[in-house]
Phi, psi and omega in degrees: 000128183286172186298319182295320180292321179298321179297317181298316180295318180299316181295321181295315180297320180296319180296317180297320180296316181295318180298318179297320180295317180294320180295324178295319180294323182290326182280343179278125180294145177284164182292131180292145176216155186196120181186167176226135181302142182301328181290347183254007183281349174234122180244118182253136179235154172274190187288334183280160177299146184196167179224139175225157181240140178237144177263120172263110181277110182198157171243021180233159174293148180214165178237158177217133183226136176268142179283343179214079183290357177294336178223342182239113183244149181231144181217136178270130180254136181282085181198168179277326180238160182047046187262009176232116183257123180245125182235132176241148177269175178301137175269100185268358179259141184284054176201160178286144178226154183227157174210166178235137173257117178261119180253126185226150175212142184303131178089001181232155173292146178296148175251131181248124177254122179275130178247125181236126175239119178282172180244138173223141180294129181225146172226124177228159179230160181277353178228136177277340175202166180229129177246124187241154169223173179288349186297318177233120186263023173224153173207163181241155176215122180263126183246128175247129182206148175256017176223163173289138183224168176223162186248143168242118187248148171301157184297337184263007177237137176226152179275128180268318181196169175217157183238159183301334181278007178093005178278125178249136177255127180242154173231155184214163182271148178287165178229161170286168181308132182149205183211145169219154183211155179194191179232143165269120181260127175245118186223158180296140176290328180293118182296340179278353180256140179255018180287125179203150179230135177249125177251110180295139177235125179240127179244116182239142175221125180266162174291130181212161177287123183246356177204137178204138182221125187252344175059034181273347181256104182300337180274350181211079186286351181259004186295133179265142168265336171222135178085207185262154177298152176283166173241129178276131178236121180250142173267084184293338177293328180271317183214089184295343182256015183298134181230136171275118187253142171279128182227173178294141183260199183289347176214171183294340181259000181241138173261177178212174178236141176260122183272118180287164182297137177060030174231165182198172169262149171244124182250127171271096188284332178070017181286154182256130180286160173294157181302130179089358179247151175242032180206171178256117184257343182232126183190171175223133176247143177233134177229126167259116193220163175215128178260145182281337183201155175270172179084015179226161175272141172224126186261132179270316179202164184218128181270340178276108186292344172286341178054041181247016172217185184302146170291182188264317180226135183233162151273120185281157183282003180295159174237116359289155184292150175234171181236139176148204175200171184304321184293330181259341191084158180257145182206173175090019179304129180090351181276334185259129179243143176292146177061025173234145180279138179229153181241114188243126172250133175238108184256121185243127171210130183309123181086357182210087181248135183228139175246140185219121184231124174051046176085005183234127172281109189247354181198143172227154178216148178260014182296146174228030183296145182294343183298339182269002177285129179277140173294144181295335184272349178158184179212143176276132181240132171062048177207139180269174182293138182288342180280353180241155180248016182262014174286155182220149180286148174205170187258141180235123179265336179196143169231135175222152179229135172248149185272027177195172181275108177293143176275171177300318179296322178301314183291321177299319179296318179297324183269358180070030181261131179264000000 
């Protein structure tokens, strides 16, 4: 055998020997091991629910059992590290609690992991803030706490009831358009504890239409499309046969009502006064109207519910007719035509009164006279003073009321004016 062949045979035999040794080593099982680092044998938690992971170093199957699974749970994860998951729930009892996790594997001593959960006073709520409107004057707040607590409420909020699960029902008073805010404070009853939670409460109310009457139903001329029905008031001493009549309105699809002399509607507007006031100082009235002739007075509204003095805003008997009253001044000469429909907005805010007719802002006044304050129980619409006989009948196609003073831009938007 030549030299090259001998080398080849030698290498082949060596390779076979090495392969056999490696196969022998692979078939021999490695030494079993099972353990947990000493630093992980005690697991401490605070009062809130939490999860921690422990590494069980082993090449064998193992089991893990909690001594109190009502609050301390254990789960084995299929991994080499962080393969033991320990989860605790909220500690709602005012004391420290402990449990043991027993980790076992066949052929080894059990390993015991001590779990300690401390207690801390907690107060939580189901809402981080509360946003309110006048639409619903009640709201709920669910409070979870492991201590006795008490409430500090804003002056405009009161507690209506509470339930065993911590749900509290509150009620609050309505507001005029605007915003107010405060906090509901939930704090520990124990004076030695500084645990407290503040829940911000914001109450917002926008200007909106709160009353509207279209007079489209001849069988029910007081019917409201927004708000409450009107009340018909007749001056039977002056005209015992006075009748409110259904007449043709501003279009073929709209009806109107004819207001007889010395009679009127009474509207329960339901508006809420500003804080510290017992009257309504800001509002907007809308009238779609038609007068039969110029040179006469026509009254739009009256704030004195006795109706024994002048109304607040008129079509004046001047020729050409104007709109207003002494306190606001009269304006709009030439804008009003007999037997034509007109759309009038009267926006009232002390020191800022605006008149708007047929898409045109035609008058402003800085008056803040008390005569324009609305009574909380209602307002007289479309009727003159009973002590005078110079009131005149006219036709009304629509009346609407807003609970705030509309701006010029607001009215332009409503009327589609750019």
